[in-house]
PDB file of C-alpha atoms in Angstrom:
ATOM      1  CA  UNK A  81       4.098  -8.130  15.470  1.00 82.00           C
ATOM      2  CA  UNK A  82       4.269  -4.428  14.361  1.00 88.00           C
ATOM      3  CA  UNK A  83       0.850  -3.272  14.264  1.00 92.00           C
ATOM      4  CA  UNK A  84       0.258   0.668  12.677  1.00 95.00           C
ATOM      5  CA  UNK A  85      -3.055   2.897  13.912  1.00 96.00           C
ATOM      6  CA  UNK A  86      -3.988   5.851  12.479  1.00 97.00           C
ATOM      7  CA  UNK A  87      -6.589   8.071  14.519  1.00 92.00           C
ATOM      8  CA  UNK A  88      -8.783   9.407  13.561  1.00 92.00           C
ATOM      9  CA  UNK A  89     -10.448   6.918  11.303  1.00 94.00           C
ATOM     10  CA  UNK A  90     -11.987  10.234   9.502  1.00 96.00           C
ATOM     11  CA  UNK A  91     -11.465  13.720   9.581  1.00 96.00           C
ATOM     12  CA  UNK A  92     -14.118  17.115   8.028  1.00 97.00           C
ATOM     13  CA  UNK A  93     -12.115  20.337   7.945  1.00 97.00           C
ATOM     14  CA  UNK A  94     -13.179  23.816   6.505  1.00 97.00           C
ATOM     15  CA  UNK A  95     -10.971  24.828   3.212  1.00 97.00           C
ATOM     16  CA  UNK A  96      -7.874  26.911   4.386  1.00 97.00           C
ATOM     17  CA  UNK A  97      -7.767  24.897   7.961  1.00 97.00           C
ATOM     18  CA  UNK A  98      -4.392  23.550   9.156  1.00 97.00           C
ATOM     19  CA  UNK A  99      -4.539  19.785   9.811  1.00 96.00           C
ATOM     20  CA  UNK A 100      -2.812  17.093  11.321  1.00 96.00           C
ATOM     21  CA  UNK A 101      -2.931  13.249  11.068  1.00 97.00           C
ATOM     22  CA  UNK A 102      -1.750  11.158  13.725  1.00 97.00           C
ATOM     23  CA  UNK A 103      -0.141   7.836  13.100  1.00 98.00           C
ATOM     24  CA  UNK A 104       1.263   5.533  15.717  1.00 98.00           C
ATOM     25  CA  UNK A 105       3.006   2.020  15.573  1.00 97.00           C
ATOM     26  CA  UNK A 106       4.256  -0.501  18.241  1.00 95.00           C
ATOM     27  CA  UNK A 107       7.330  -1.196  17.299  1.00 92.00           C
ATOM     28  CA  UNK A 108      10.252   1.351  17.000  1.00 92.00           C
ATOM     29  CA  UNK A 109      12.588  -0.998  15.580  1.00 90.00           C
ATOM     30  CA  UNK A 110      11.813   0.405  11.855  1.00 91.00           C
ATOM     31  CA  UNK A 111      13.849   1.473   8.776  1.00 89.00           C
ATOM     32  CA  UNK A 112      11.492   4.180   7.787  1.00 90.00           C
ATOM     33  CA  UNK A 113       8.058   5.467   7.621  1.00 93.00           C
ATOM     34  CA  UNK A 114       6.080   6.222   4.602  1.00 93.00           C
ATOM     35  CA  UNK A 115       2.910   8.679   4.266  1.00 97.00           C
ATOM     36  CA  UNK A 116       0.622   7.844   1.142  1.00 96.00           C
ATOM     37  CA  UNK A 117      -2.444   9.015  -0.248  1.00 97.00           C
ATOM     38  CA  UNK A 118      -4.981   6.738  -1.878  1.00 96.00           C
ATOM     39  CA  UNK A 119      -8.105   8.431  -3.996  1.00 95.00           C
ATOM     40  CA  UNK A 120     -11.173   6.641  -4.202  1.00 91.00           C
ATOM     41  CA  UNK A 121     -11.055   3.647  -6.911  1.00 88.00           C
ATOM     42  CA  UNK A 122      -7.239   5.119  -7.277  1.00 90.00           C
ATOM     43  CA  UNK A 123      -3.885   3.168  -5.843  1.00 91.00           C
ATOM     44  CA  UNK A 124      -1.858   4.869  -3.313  1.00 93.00           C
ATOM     45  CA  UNK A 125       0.646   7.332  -3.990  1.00 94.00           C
ATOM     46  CA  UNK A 126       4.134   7.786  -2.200  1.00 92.00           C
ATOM     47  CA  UNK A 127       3.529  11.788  -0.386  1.00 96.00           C
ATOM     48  CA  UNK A 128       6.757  11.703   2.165  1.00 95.00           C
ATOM     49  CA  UNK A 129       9.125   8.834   3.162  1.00 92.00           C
ATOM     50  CA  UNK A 130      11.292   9.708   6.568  1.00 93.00           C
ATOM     51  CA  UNK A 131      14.285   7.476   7.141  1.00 91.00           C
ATOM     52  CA  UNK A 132      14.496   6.519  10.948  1.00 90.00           C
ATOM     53  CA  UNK A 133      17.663   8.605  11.248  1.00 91.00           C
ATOM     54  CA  UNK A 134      15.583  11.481   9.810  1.00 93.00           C
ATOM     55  CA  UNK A 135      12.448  13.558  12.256  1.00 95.00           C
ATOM     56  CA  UNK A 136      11.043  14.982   9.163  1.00 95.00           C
ATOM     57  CA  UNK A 137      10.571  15.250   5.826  1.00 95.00           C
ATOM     58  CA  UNK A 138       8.665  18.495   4.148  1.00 97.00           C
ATOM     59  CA  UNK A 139       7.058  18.104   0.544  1.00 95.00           C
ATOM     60  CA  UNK A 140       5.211  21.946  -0.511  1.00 97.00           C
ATOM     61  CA  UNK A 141       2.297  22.223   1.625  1.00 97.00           C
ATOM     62  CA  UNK A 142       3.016  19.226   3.513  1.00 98.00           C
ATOM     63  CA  UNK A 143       5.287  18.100   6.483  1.00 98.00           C
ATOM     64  CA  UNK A 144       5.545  14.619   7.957  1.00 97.00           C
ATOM     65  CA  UNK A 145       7.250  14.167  11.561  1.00 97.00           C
ATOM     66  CA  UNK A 146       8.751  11.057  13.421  1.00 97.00           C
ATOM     67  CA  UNK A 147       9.642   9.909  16.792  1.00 96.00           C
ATOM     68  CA  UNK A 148      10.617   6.646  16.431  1.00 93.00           C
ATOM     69  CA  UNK A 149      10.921   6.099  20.382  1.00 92.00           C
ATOM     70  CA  UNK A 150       7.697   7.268  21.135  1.00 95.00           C
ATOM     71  CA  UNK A 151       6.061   5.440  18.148  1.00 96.00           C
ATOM     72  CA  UNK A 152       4.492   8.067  16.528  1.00 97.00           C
ATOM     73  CA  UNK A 153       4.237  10.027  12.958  1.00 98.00           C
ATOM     74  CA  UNK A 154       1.727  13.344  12.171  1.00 98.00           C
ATOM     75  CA  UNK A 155       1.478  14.388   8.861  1.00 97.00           C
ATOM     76  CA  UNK A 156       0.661  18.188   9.005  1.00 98.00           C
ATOM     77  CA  UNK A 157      -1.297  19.715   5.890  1.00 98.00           C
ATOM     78  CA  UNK A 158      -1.275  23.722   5.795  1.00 98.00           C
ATOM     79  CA  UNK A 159      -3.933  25.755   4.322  1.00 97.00           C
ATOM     80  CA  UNK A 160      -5.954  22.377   3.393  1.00 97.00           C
ATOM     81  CA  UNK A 161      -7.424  22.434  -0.413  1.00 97.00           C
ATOM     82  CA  UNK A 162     -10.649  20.578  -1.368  1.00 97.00           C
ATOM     83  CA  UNK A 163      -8.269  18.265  -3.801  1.00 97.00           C
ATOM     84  CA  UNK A 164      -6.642  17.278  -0.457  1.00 98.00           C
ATOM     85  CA  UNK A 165      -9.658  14.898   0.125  1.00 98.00           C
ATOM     86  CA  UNK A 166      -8.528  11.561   0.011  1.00 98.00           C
ATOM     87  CA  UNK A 167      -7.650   8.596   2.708  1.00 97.00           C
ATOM     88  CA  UNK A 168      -4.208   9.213   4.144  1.00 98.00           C
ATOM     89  CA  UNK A 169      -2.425   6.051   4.966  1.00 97.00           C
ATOM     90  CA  UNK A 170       0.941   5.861   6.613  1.00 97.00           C
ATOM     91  CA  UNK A 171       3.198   2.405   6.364  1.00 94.00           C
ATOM     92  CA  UNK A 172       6.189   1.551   8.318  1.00 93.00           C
ATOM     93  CA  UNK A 173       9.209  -0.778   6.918  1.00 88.00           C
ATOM     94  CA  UNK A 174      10.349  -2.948   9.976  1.00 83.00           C
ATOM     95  CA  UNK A 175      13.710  -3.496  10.554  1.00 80.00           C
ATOM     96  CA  UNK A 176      15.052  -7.324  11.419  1.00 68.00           C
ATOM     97  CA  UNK A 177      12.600  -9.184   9.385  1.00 60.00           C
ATOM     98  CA  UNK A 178      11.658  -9.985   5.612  1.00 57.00           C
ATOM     99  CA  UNK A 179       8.648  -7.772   5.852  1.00 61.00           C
ATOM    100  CA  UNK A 180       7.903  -4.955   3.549  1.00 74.00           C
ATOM    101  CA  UNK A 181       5.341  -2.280   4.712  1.00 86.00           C
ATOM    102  CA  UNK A 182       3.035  -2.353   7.376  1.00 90.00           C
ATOM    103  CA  UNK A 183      -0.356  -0.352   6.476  1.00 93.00           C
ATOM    104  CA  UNK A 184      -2.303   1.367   8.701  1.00 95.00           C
ATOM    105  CA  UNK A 185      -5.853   1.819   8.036  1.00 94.00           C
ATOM    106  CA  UNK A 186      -5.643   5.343   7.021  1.00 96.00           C
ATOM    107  CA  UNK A 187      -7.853   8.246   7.577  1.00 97.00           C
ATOM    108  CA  UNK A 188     -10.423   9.858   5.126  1.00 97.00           C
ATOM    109  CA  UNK A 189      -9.977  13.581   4.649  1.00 98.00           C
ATOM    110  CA  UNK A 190     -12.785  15.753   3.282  1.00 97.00           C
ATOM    111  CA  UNK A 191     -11.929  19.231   2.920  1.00 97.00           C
ATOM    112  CA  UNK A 192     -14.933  21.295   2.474  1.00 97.00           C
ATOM    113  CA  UNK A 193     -15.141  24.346  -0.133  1.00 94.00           C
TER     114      UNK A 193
ATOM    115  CA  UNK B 134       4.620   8.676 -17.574  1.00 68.00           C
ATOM    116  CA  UNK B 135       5.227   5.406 -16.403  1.00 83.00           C
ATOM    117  CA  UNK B 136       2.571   3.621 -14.369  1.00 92.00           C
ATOM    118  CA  UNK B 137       1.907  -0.064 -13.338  1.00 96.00           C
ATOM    119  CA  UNK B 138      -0.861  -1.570 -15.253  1.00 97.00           C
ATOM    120  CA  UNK B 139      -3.071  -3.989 -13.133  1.00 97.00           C
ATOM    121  CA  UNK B 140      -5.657  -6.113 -15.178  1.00 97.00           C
ATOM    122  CA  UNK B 141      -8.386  -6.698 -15.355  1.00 97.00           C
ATOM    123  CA  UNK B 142      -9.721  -3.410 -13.423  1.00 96.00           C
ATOM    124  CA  UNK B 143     -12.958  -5.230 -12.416  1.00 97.00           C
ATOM    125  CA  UNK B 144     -14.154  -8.753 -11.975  1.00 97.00           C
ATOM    126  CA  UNK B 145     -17.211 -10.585 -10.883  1.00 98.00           C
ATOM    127  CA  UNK B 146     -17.153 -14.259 -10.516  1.00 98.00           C
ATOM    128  CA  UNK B 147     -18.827 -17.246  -9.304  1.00 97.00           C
ATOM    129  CA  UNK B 148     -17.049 -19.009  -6.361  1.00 97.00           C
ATOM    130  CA  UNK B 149     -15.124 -21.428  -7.388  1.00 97.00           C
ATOM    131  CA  UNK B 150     -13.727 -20.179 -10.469  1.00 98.00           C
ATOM    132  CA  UNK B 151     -10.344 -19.916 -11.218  1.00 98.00           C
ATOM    133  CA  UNK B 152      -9.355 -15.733 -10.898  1.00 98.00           C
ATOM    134  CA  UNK B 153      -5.880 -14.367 -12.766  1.00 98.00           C
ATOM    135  CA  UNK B 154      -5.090 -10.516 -11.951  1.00 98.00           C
ATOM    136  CA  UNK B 155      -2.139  -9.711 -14.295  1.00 98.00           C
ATOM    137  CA  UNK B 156       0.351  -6.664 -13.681  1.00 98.00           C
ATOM    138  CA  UNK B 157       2.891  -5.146 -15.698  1.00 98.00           C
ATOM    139  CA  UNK B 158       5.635  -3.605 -13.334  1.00 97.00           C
ATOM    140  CA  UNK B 159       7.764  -0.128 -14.142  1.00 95.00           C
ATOM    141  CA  UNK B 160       9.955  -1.249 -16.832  1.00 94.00           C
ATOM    142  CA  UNK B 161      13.386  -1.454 -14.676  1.00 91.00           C
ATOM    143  CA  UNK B 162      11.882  -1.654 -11.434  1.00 92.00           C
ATOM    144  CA  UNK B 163      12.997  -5.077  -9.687  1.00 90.00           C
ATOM    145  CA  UNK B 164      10.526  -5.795  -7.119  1.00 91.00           C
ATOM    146  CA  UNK B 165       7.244  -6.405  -7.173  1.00 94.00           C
ATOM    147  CA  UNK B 166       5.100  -6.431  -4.258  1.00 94.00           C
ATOM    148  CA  UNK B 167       1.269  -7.797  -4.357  1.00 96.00           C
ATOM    149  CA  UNK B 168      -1.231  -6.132  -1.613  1.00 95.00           C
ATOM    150  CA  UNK B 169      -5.244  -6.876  -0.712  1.00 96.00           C
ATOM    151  CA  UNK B 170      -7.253  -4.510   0.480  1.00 96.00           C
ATOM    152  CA  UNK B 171     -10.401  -4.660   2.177  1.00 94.00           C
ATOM    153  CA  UNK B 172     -12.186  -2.428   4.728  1.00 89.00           C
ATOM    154  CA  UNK B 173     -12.025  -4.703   7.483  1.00 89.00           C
ATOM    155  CA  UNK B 174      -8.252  -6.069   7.145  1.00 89.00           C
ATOM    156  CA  UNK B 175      -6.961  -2.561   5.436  1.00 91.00           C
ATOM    157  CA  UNK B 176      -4.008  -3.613   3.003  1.00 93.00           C
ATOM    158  CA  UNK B 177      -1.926  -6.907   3.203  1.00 92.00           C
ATOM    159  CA  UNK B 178       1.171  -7.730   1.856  1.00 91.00           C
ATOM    160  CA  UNK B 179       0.342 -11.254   0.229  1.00 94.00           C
ATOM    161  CA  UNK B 180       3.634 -11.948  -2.121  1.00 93.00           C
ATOM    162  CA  UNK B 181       6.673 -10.030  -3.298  1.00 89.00           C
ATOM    163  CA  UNK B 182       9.163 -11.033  -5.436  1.00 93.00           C
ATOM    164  CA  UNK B 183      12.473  -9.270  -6.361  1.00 90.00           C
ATOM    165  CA  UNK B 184      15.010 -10.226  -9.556  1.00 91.00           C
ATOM    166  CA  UNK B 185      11.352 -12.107 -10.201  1.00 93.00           C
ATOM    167  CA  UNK B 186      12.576 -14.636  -7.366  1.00 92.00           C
ATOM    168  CA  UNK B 187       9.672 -14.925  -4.907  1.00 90.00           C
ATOM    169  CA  UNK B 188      11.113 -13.468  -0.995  1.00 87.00           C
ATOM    170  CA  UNK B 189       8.018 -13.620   0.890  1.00 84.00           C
ATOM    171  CA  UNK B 190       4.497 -14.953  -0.048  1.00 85.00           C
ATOM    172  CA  UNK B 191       3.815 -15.358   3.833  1.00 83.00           C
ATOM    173  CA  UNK B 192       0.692 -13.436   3.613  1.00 85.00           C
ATOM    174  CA  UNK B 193      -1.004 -15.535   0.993  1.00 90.00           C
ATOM    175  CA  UNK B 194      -3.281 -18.132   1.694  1.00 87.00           C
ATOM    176  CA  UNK B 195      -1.391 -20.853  -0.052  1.00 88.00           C
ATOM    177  CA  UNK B 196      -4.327 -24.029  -0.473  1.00 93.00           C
ATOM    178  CA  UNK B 197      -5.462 -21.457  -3.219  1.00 96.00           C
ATOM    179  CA  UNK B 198      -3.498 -18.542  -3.638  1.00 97.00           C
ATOM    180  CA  UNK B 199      -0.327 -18.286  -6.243  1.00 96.00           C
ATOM    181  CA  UNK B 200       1.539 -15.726  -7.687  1.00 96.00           C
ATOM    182  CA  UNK B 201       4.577 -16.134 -10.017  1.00 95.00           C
ATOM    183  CA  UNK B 202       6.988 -13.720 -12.385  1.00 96.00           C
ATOM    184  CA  UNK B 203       6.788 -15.301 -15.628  1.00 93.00           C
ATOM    185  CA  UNK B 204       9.424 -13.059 -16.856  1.00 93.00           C
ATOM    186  CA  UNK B 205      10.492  -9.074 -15.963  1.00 92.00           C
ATOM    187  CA  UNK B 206       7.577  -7.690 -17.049  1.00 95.00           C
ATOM    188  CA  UNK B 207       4.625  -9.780 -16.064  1.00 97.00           C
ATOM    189  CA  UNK B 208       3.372 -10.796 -12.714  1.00 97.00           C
ATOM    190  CA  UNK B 209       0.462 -13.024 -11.608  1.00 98.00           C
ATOM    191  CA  UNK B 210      -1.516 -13.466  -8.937  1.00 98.00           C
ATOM    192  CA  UNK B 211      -3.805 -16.943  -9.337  1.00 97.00           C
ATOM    193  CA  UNK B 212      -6.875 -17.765  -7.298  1.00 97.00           C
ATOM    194  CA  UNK B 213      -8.023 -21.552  -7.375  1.00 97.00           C
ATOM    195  CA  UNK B 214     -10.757 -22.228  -6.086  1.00 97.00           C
ATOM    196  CA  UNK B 215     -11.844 -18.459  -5.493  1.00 97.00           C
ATOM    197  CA  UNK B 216     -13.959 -17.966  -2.455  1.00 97.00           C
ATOM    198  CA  UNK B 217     -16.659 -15.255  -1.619  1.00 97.00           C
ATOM    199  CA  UNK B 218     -14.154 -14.074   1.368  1.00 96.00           C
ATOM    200  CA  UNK B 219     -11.144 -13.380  -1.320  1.00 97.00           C
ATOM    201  CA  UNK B 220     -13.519 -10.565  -2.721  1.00 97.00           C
ATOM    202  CA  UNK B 221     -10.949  -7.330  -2.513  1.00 97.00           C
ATOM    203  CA  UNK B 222      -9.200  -5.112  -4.284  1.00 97.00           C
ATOM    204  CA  UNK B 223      -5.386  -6.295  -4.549  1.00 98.00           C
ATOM    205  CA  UNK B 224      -2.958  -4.145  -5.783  1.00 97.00           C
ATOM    206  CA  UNK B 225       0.318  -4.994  -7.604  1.00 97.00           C
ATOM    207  CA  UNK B 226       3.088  -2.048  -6.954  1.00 94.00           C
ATOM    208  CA  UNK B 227       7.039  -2.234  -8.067  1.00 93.00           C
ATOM    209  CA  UNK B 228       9.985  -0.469  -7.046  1.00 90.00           C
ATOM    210  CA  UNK B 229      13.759  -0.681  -7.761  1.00 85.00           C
ATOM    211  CA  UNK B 230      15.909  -1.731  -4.902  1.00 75.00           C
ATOM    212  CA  UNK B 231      14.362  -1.889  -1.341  1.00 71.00           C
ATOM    213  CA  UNK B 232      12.152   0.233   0.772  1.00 68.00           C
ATOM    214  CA  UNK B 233      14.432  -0.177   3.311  1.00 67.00           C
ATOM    215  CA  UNK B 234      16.711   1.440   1.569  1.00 68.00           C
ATOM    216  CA  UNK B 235      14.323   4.800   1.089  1.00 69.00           C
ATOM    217  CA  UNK B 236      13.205   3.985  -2.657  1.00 76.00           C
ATOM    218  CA  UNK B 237       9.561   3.839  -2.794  1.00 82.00           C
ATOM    219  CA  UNK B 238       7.010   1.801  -4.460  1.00 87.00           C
ATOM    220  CA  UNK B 239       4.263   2.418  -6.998  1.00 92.00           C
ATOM    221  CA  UNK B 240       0.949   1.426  -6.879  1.00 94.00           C
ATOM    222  CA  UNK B 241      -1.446  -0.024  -9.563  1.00 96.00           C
ATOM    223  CA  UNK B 242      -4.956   1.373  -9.821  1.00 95.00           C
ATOM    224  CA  UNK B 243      -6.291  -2.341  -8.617  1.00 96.00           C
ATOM    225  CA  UNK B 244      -8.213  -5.094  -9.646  1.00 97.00           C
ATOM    226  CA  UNK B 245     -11.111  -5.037  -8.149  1.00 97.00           C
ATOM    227  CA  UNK B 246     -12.449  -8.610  -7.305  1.00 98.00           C
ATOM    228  CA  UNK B 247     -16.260  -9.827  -6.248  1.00 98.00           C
ATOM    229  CA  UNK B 248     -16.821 -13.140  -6.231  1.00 98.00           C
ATOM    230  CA  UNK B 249     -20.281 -14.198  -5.687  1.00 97.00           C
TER     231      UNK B 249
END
């Protein structure tokens, strides 16, 4: 069973700090890896999606990674903004099965002004 | 701007009741996907249905638990007998096509459920 971690569970940074948010799963058979963000009493929003043939995906200020072999995603955030607080999640789409995404249990950001 | 609309928002009821969260999908989006989320579980895929044909309900408790696609633009997701432990937020989200396929989904704001 594909299980997805995300460490750590929350994260303080100074405005203007570079940041990065690990995110690991067990199973590298996958068809892609998605990073969201989710505000409080908010859904989650799509921020990067990186095919499994792709090793990463860059969206303005930030840039998501992948090695699928190793199991393992960052999501790198330059010159962090105090409307980057919010709970990061990252979701992987198995391959060989019926399942949509697997969620991991995010991390709260709090960027401080 | 086109969103999915989740209702209600926000609903308190007494266990046992009978609990219907309503969404209303992208128009043209073909899959519909329902998640719960709670802190200690995180989210869960519970049902998703694409061409409004169920694919995978797997996740859903299904002694009380139902979800259905009336027609292209309105999902359900039923509750019967609702139980203090289904209290959650679940989300609906819709896409077109598959995430496998690199489309991604959109996410309701939630219905946020407390049953007492």
């Amino acid at each position: 069973k594909q299980e997805v971690t995300q460490i750590p569970a929350a994260l303080s940074v100074p405005e203007g700090e570079n940041l990065v948010l690990n995110c690991s799963f067990t199973d590298s058979a996958i068809y892609n890896l998605q990073w969201f963000r989710q505000d409080p009493g908010k859904g989650l929003t799509s921020l990067l999606l990186i095919q499994s043939s792709q090793r990463e995906q860059t969206s303005g200020r930030l840039n998501a990674s992948l090695d699928k072999s190793s199991g393992r995603s960052t999501l790198y955030i330059a010159a962090s903004q105090p409307g980057d607080s919010a709970t990061y999640l990252c979701a992987v789409t198995p391959s060989g099965s019926a399942r949509q995404l697997t969620f991991g249990s995010g991390t709260q950001l709090t960027v401080l002004p | 701007d086109a969103r999915v609309t989740q209702t209600p928002r926000h609903k308190v009821t007494e266990m046992g009741q009978e609990v219907t969260m309503r969404c209303q999908p992208i128009l043209g989006h073909n899959t519909v996907f329902w998640y719960r989320q709670t802190m200690m579980q995180g989210l869960e895929l519970l049902a998703y249905f694409r061409n409004r044909a169920p694919l995978d309900d797997s996740g859903m408790p299904k002694d009380r638990f139902s979800a259905e696609m009336p027609d292209a633009t309105l999902a359900t997701l039923k509750i019967q007998p609702s139980e203090p432990r289904d209290s959650a937020v679940y989300f609906c989200a819709s896409g077109w096509g598959t995430v496998r396929t690199g489309n991604t989904i959109y996410f309701g704001e939630g219905s946020w459920l407390t049953v007492v």
